[in-house]
Structure formats: C-alpha cells, structure tokens
mmCIF file of C-alpha atoms in Angstrom:
data_model
loop_
_atom_site.group_PDB
_atom_site.id
_atom_site.type_symbol
_atom_site.label_atom_id
_atom_site.label_comp_id
_atom_site.label_asym_id
_atom_site.label_seq_id
_atom_site.Cartn_x
_atom_site.Cartn_y
_atom_site.Cartn_z
ATOM 1 C CA UNK C 1 -23.456 12.057 -5.951
ATOM 2 C CA UNK C 2 -24.537 15.501 -4.916
ATOM 3 C CA UNK C 3 -21.031 16.481 -3.750
ATOM 4 C CA UNK C 4 -17.627 16.412 -5.407
ATOM 5 C CA UNK C 5 -15.631 13.291 -4.506
ATOM 6 C CA UNK C 6 -12.006 12.693 -3.749
ATOM 7 C CA UNK C 7 -10.416 9.205 -4.147
ATOM 8 C CA UNK C 8 -7.261 8.780 -2.050
ATOM 9 C CA UNK C 9 -4.987 5.911 -3.025
ATOM 10 C CA UNK C 10 -2.639 4.766 -0.268
ATOM 11 C CA UNK C 11 -5.141 6.096 2.277
ATOM 12 C CA UNK C 12 -3.380 4.684 5.315
ATOM 13 C CA UNK C 13 -0.356 6.985 5.069
ATOM 14 C CA UNK C 14 -0.022 10.045 7.344
ATOM 15 C CA UNK C 15 -0.053 12.423 4.424
ATOM 16 C CA UNK C 16 -3.151 10.786 3.014
ATOM 17 C CA UNK C 17 -5.052 11.117 6.291
ATOM 18 C CA UNK C 18 -4.154 14.815 6.620
ATOM 19 C CA UNK C 19 -5.184 15.416 3.051
ATOM 20 C CA UNK C 20 -8.513 13.625 3.545
ATOM 21 C CA UNK C 21 -9.322 15.956 6.488
ATOM 22 C CA UNK C 22 -8.829 19.068 4.413
ATOM 23 C CA UNK C 23 -11.097 17.914 1.570
ATOM 24 C CA UNK C 24 -13.679 16.527 3.985
ATOM 25 C CA UNK C 25 -13.758 19.871 5.842
ATOM 26 C CA UNK C 26 -14.467 21.573 2.501
ATOM 27 C CA UNK C 27 -17.438 19.238 2.006
ATOM 28 C CA UNK C 28 -16.047 16.641 -0.413
ATOM 29 C CA UNK C 29 -17.091 13.116 -0.106
ATOM 30 C CA UNK C 30 -14.119 10.834 0.463
ATOM 31 C CA UNK C 31 -13.127 7.441 -0.988
ATOM 32 C CA UNK C 32 -10.311 5.758 0.932
ATOM 33 C CA UNK C 33 -8.384 3.085 -0.973
ATOM 34 C CA UNK C 34 -5.688 0.788 0.392
ATOM 35 C CA UNK C 35 -4.787 -2.751 1.080
ATOM 36 C CA UNK C 36 -6.926 -4.297 3.849
ATOM 37 C CA UNK C 37 -9.280 -1.318 3.503
ATOM 38 C CA UNK C 38 -11.574 -2.612 6.164
ATOM 39 C CA UNK C 39 -8.968 -1.538 8.748
ATOM 40 C CA UNK C 40 -9.730 2.071 7.817
ATOM 41 C CA UNK C 41 -13.214 1.835 9.323
ATOM 42 C CA UNK C 42 -12.201 4.097 12.226
ATOM 43 C CA UNK C 43 -10.890 6.755 9.868
ATOM 44 C CA UNK C 44 -14.124 6.467 7.895
ATOM 45 C CA UNK C 45 -16.267 7.035 10.980
ATOM 46 C CA UNK C 46 -14.198 9.937 12.197
ATOM 47 C CA UNK C 47 -14.505 11.794 8.892
ATOM 48 C CA UNK C 48 -18.257 11.109 8.584
ATOM 49 C CA UNK C 49 -19.019 12.206 12.111
ATOM 50 C CA UNK C 50 -16.813 15.226 12.159
ATOM 51 C CA UNK C 51 -17.602 16.612 8.705
ATOM 52 C CA UNK C 52 -21.067 15.141 7.850
ATOM 53 C CA UNK C 53 -19.899 13.751 4.541
ATOM 54 C CA UNK C 54 -19.996 10.334 2.932
ATOM 55 C CA UNK C 55 -16.907 8.114 3.119
ATOM 56 C CA UNK C 56 -16.493 4.747 1.432
ATOM 57 C CA UNK C 57 -13.679 2.171 1.664
ATOM 58 C CA UNK C 58 -12.156 0.476 -1.365
ATOM 59 C CA UNK C 59 -9.670 -2.415 -1.570
ATOM 60 C CA UNK C 60 -6.641 -1.388 -3.606
ATOM 61 C CA UNK C 61 -3.137 -2.919 -4.099
ATOM 62 C CA UNK C 62 -0.822 -0.656 -6.062
ATOM 63 C CA UNK C 63 1.434 -3.645 -6.835
ATOM 64 C CA UNK C 64 -1.367 -5.747 -8.303
ATOM 65 C CA UNK C 65 -1.430 -3.900 -11.593
ATOM 66 C CA UNK C 66 -3.541 -6.659 -13.189
ATOM 67 C CA UNK C 67 -6.377 -5.614 -10.911
ATOM 68 C CA UNK C 68 -6.258 -1.916 -11.729
ATOM 69 C CA UNK C 69 -8.740 -1.902 -14.613
ATOM 70 C CA UNK C 70 -11.319 -3.713 -12.516
ATOM 71 C CA UNK C 71 -10.643 -1.292 -9.662
ATOM 72 C CA UNK C 72 -11.250 1.729 -11.840
ATOM 73 C CA UNK C 73 -14.408 0.228 -13.347
ATOM 74 C CA UNK C 74 -15.839 -0.596 -9.854
ATOM 75 C CA UNK C 75 -16.867 3.093 -9.449
ATOM 76 C CA UNK C 76 -20.380 3.710 -10.658
ATOM 77 C CA UNK C 77 -19.462 7.397 -10.963
ATOM 78 C CA UNK C 78 -15.927 8.622 -11.402
ATOM 79 C CA UNK C 79 -14.389 10.687 -8.598
ATOM 80 C CA UNK C 80 -13.649 14.352 -9.389
ATOM 81 C CA UNK C 81 -10.106 14.175 -7.856
ATOM 82 C CA UNK C 82 -7.675 11.318 -7.375
ATOM 83 C CA UNK C 83 -4.693 11.640 -5.054
ATOM 84 C CA UNK C 84 -1.970 9.023 -5.105
ATOM 85 C CA UNK C 85 -0.289 9.005 -1.689
ATOM 86 C CA UNK C 86 1.333 5.629 -2.191
ATOM 87 C CA UNK C 87 5.039 5.411 -1.351
ATOM 88 C CA UNK C 88 7.733 3.050 -0.105
ATOM 89 C CA UNK C 89 11.192 4.210 0.933
ATOM 90 C CA UNK C 90 13.104 0.979 1.468
ATOM 91 C CA UNK C 91 16.620 0.663 2.727
ATOM 92 C CA UNK C 92 19.324 1.671 0.218
ATOM 93 C CA UNK C 93 22.018 -0.704 1.487
ATOM 94 C CA UNK C 94 19.671 -3.635 1.430
ATOM 95 C CA UNK C 95 18.486 -2.768 -2.055
ATOM 96 C CA UNK C 96 21.996 -2.668 -3.349
ATOM 97 C CA UNK C 97 22.248 -6.395 -2.533
ATOM 98 C CA UNK C 98 18.632 -7.520 -3.006
ATOM 99 C CA UNK C 99 16.977 -7.057 -6.427
ATOM 100 C CA UNK C 100 13.546 -8.116 -5.080
ATOM 101 C CA UNK C 101 13.508 -5.236 -2.615
ATOM 102 C CA UNK C 102 14.694 -2.869 -5.373
ATOM 103 C CA UNK C 103 11.881 -4.045 -7.548
ATOM 104 C CA UNK C 104 9.307 -3.507 -4.810
ATOM 105 C CA UNK C 105 10.487 0.076 -4.326
ATOM 106 C CA UNK C 106 10.445 0.854 -8.097
ATOM 107 C CA UNK C 107 7.041 -0.816 -8.601
ATOM 108 C CA UNK C 108 5.471 0.844 -5.505
ATOM 109 C CA UNK C 109 6.714 4.338 -6.321
ATOM 110 C CA UNK C 110 6.511 4.317 -10.092
ATOM 111 C CA UNK C 111 5.066 1.318 -11.934
ATOM 112 C CA UNK C 112 1.947 0.947 -9.789
ATOM 113 C CA UNK C 113 1.039 4.680 -9.587
ATOM 114 C CA UNK C 114 1.684 5.125 -13.342
ATOM 115 C CA UNK C 115 -0.507 2.067 -14.049
ATOM 116 C CA UNK C 116 -3.564 3.295 -12.097
ATOM 117 C CA UNK C 117 -3.135 6.926 -13.187
ATOM 118 C CA UNK C 118 -2.901 5.808 -16.823
ATOM 119 C CA UNK C 119 -6.286 4.062 -16.506
ATOM 120 C CA UNK C 120 -8.000 6.951 -14.759
ATOM 121 C CA UNK C 121 -6.389 9.461 -17.074
ATOM 122 C CA UNK C 122 -8.190 7.833 -20.042
ATOM 123 C CA UNK C 123 -11.489 7.907 -18.199
ATOM 124 C CA UNK C 124 -10.989 11.519 -17.152
ATOM 125 C CA UNK C 125 -10.000 12.475 -20.730
ATOM 126 C CA UNK C 126 -13.134 10.874 -22.049
ATOM 127 C CA UNK C 127 -15.249 12.723 -19.521
ATOM 128 C CA UNK C 128 -13.374 15.981 -20.118
ATOM 129 C CA UNK C 129 -12.659 16.877 -16.502
ATOM 130 C CA UNK C 130 -10.919 15.757 -13.351
ATOM 131 C CA UNK C 131 -7.761 16.283 -11.320
ATOM 132 C CA UNK C 132 -4.939 13.782 -10.760
ATOM 133 C CA UNK C 133 -2.554 14.538 -7.856
ATOM 134 C CA UNK C 134 0.701 12.535 -7.564
ATOM 135 C CA UNK C 135 2.951 12.783 -4.528
ATOM 136 C CA UNK C 136 6.523 12.431 -5.781
ATOM 137 C CA UNK C 137 9.736 13.515 -4.098
ATOM 138 C CA UNK C 138 12.612 15.968 -4.303
ATOM 139 C CA UNK C 139 14.784 12.793 -4.134
ATOM 140 C CA UNK C 140 13.922 12.325 -7.810
ATOM 141 C CA UNK C 141 15.634 15.513 -8.893
ATOM 142 C CA UNK C 142 19.208 14.228 -8.648
ATOM 143 C CA UNK C 143 20.657 10.840 -7.829
ATOM 144 C CA UNK C 144 22.471 10.605 -4.456
ATOM 145 C CA UNK C 145 24.367 7.599 -3.064
ATOM 146 C CA UNK C 146 22.167 7.377 0.042
ATOM 147 C CA UNK C 147 18.880 6.962 -1.734
ATOM 148 C CA UNK C 148 19.320 6.705 -5.533
ATOM 149 C CA UNK C 149 17.015 3.675 -5.991
ATOM 150 C CA UNK C 150 14.124 5.385 -4.220
ATOM 151 C CA UNK C 151 15.093 8.611 -5.932
ATOM 152 C CA UNK C 152 15.127 7.033 -9.377
ATOM 153 C CA UNK C 153 11.640 5.603 -8.902
ATOM 154 C CA UNK C 154 10.367 8.964 -7.923
ATOM 155 C CA UNK C 155 12.180 10.620 -10.822
ATOM 156 C CA UNK C 156 10.258 8.251 -13.122
ATOM 157 C CA UNK C 157 6.966 9.252 -11.455
ATOM 158 C CA UNK C 158 7.735 12.935 -11.686
ATOM 159 C CA UNK C 159 8.530 12.661 -15.412
ATOM 160 C CA UNK C 160 5.436 10.585 -15.897
ATOM 161 C CA UNK C 161 3.205 13.228 -14.248
ATOM 162 C CA UNK C 162 4.907 15.959 -16.362
ATOM 163 C CA UNK C 163 4.108 14.051 -19.587
ATOM 164 C CA UNK C 164 0.555 13.307 -18.422
ATOM 165 C CA UNK C 165 0.023 17.016 -17.646
ATOM 166 C CA UNK C 166 1.330 17.998 -21.070
ATOM 167 C CA UNK C 167 -0.961 15.494 -22.732
ATOM 168 C CA UNK C 168 -4.136 16.288 -20.785
ATOM 169 C CA UNK C 169 -3.889 20.047 -20.284
ATOM 170 C CA UNK C 170 -6.036 20.653 -23.409
ATOM 171 C CA UNK C 171 -8.496 17.898 -22.426
ATOM 172 C CA UNK C 172 -9.843 19.567 -19.288
ATOM 173 C CA UNK C 173 -7.821 17.309 -16.951
ATOM 174 C CA UNK C 174 -5.509 18.916 -14.369
ATOM 175 C CA UNK C 175 -2.348 17.039 -13.181
ATOM 176 C CA UNK C 176 -0.542 18.109 -10.005
ATOM 177 C CA UNK C 177 2.988 17.115 -8.945
ATOM 178 C CA UNK C 178 3.662 17.389 -5.224
ATOM 179 C CA UNK C 179 7.254 17.518 -3.956
ATOM 180 C CA UNK C 180 7.106 17.489 -0.144
ATOM 181 C CA UNK C 181 10.785 17.270 0.895
ATOM 182 C CA UNK C 182 11.343 15.802 4.307
ATOM 183 C CA UNK C 183 8.057 14.916 6.138
ATOM 184 C CA UNK C 184 7.766 13.531 9.673
ATOM 185 C CA UNK C 185 5.747 10.359 9.058
ATOM 186 C CA UNK C 186 5.794 6.711 9.966
ATOM 187 C CA UNK C 187 7.906 6.088 6.861
ATOM 188 C CA UNK C 188 10.660 8.383 8.138
ATOM 189 C CA UNK C 189 10.473 7.918 11.893
ATOM 190 C CA UNK C 190 13.762 5.993 11.899
ATOM 191 C CA UNK C 191 15.615 8.908 10.277
ATOM 192 C CA UNK C 192 17.154 11.938 11.969
ATOM 193 C CA UNK C 193 15.643 14.753 9.997
ATOM 194 C CA UNK C 194 16.615 18.425 10.439
ATOM 195 C CA UNK C 195 13.552 20.092 11.923
ATOM 196 C CA UNK C 196 14.052 23.371 9.993
ATOM 197 C CA UNK C 197 13.386 21.663 6.647
ATOM 198 C CA UNK C 198 11.029 18.915 7.784
ATOM 199 C CA UNK C 199 7.293 19.388 7.304
ATOM 200 C CA UNK C 200 4.455 17.892 9.295
ATOM 201 C CA UNK C 201 1.775 15.818 7.411
ATOM 202 C CA UNK C 202 -0.798 18.523 8.105
ATOM 203 C CA UNK C 203 1.282 21.033 6.096
ATOM 204 C CA UNK C 204 1.476 18.634 3.167
ATOM 205 C CA UNK C 205 -2.312 18.032 3.269
ATOM 206 C CA UNK C 206 -3.072 21.747 3.209
ATOM 207 C CA UNK C 207 -0.577 22.319 0.372
ATOM 208 C CA UNK C 208 -2.294 19.585 -1.668
ATOM 209 C CA UNK C 209 -5.740 21.018 -1.011
ATOM 210 C CA UNK C 210 -4.535 24.551 -1.893
ATOM 211 C CA UNK C 211 -2.790 23.334 -5.072
ATOM 212 C CA UNK C 212 -5.925 21.647 -6.345
ATOM 213 C CA UNK C 213 -8.145 24.672 -5.623
ATOM 214 C CA UNK C 214 -5.611 27.136 -7.208
ATOM 215 C CA UNK C 215 -4.833 24.962 -10.245
ATOM 216 C CA UNK C 216 -1.150 24.686 -9.484
ATOM 217 C CA UNK C 217 0.970 22.287 -11.528
ATOM 218 C CA UNK C 218 4.113 21.599 -9.520
ATOM 219 C CA UNK C 219 4.419 22.485 -5.815
ATOM 220 C CA UNK C 220 7.265 22.286 -3.318
ATOM 221 C CA UNK C 221 5.427 21.982 0.052
ATOM 222 C CA UNK C 222 8.143 24.016 1.718
ATOM 223 C CA UNK C 223 9.638 26.885 -0.274
ATOM 224 C CA UNK C 224 13.115 26.196 1.037
ATOM 225 C CA UNK C 225 13.179 22.945 -0.900
ATOM 226 C CA UNK C 226 12.838 24.837 -4.178
ATOM 227 C CA UNK C 227 16.034 26.687 -3.293
ATOM 228 C CA UNK C 228 17.813 23.650 -2.004
ATOM 229 C CA UNK C 229 17.116 21.570 -5.120
ATOM 230 C CA UNK C 230 17.955 24.478 -7.437
ATOM 231 C CA UNK C 231 21.388 24.588 -5.823
ATOM 232 C CA UNK C 232 21.887 20.854 -5.906
ATOM 233 C CA UNK C 233 20.945 20.652 -9.588
ATOM 234 C CA UNK C 234 23.558 23.302 -10.472
ATOM 235 C CA UNK C 235 26.497 21.534 -8.819
ATOM 236 C CA UNK C 236 28.855 20.267 -11.554
ATOM 237 C CA UNK C 237 28.996 16.513 -11.821
ATOM 238 C CA UNK C 238 32.731 16.304 -11.264
ATOM 239 C CA UNK C 239 32.148 17.920 -7.853
ATOM 240 C CA UNK C 240 28.789 16.382 -7.088
ATOM 241 C CA UNK C 241 29.952 12.815 -7.475
ATOM 242 C CA UNK C 242 32.517 13.321 -4.730
ATOM 243 C CA UNK C 243 30.064 14.895 -2.250
ATOM 244 C CA UNK C 244 28.386 12.970 0.585
ATOM 245 C CA UNK C 245 24.784 14.236 0.437
#
C-alpha cells in the first residue's frame, strides 16, 4: 500500500461515516468493516469518487469473537490506524428485566471491542507502530439509574483502553479514548437531547481525526462535557444516589 490505511469497525454508524470522510480527505485509504458489509457499497463508491482513494469492504461481527483472529489475519498488510465505532445503547428498563438484552449491550460495547483490539494490539506491538482509537462514552464515568448498564459497559471499555495505552506507550503504539457526550445519531434519534450539549457526527469525526494527528490520549469532543463530568464525579455519593440524572 502506498498510502496509510484506516480500518473502521462498525462502519455503518453516523460517527464512523463522518470519521471516514475526514481521513479520506487527508488521503488515507479506507477499510470499512461491519456486518453485511456489502451494503456499504454506496459509501465505498462515494469515498473513492470524491477523494480518489482506495476503499475496501470487510465483513465483521463484533459479537462473533471466535471469528476475530481470522478477521485480523485476513489483512495482507496491517492498517496504520484502527477506529472502533461499534456501539449499542439498548433500553435501560428492558435490560433490567431481560438478561439477554443486557448481555448484548455489554458484549457489543465492551467484550467485542476489547477482543478485537487485543488481537490487533499484539500485532501492532510486534510491528512497533499503529494507532487504536476507541469510542467510549461519558456515561461510563459514573453510574446513573437511567443508563447504568450501558454506562458500565462503556466504563469497562474506557478502563481497557487506559490499560492498553499504559502497556503500549513504550512499544510505539498510540491508544486514543474518545468521549463524545450526546451525539445526534440514529442511535439517539428517539431521545430528547439538549442542543447546547449535543454534537453532530461531523464534529466527532473531526475530533477523532485531530486527536490522531496530534497524538492526544483522551478527548472530550465538546469541552463542556469535561466540566460536566468533573462536577458529576465530585458529587458525594449520599447526595448523588438521591438525584435523578
């Protein structure tokens, strides 16, 4: 490959598509990975025509962890950057009564991403270079009644990325944790989100691109979320447990 390559896992999401555009515009070849990847053919054509880069489609199921080793080994040359945009919000009330739905949320947001990143981390470490970008969530910074199952899965992923960064920092591998806050996407279109603290996918895509180029470690896409979460983390538990957040 003559150009640097970005592999995007969960390439069908709104954030993934915006991110792909930023890297494609900068001249990166793009590898789009998702379930039923053939349905991304229109996205592939649009990126190739608009930016004159190479785009390939790859079948990937984050929940099929048994397939992850074969998926990683299917690349004749490792990508330079891997971005995990996989995510599943679920419905808190349903999850409280349905362990199968709970399991799906935890596996989609934590187990699956941790599995595929672990495999690629070893390959990147052996090569001595590469960047892993994980999209986590501010919901993982403190458990709240309205989304603690989703939040706990993202908390696990955030901690995983932190440990991976600590392990690989001396191995030439960069690990980025992205904390977007509220984002107006298909996943949240049923929610009434306050516009002042809700980002558009394009803003997230640009933040990810900038973080990779600058070598950032942890980014809040909107600065206001850093302040909001700092305040939330400092609320004493005796008070916090009675609050409706």
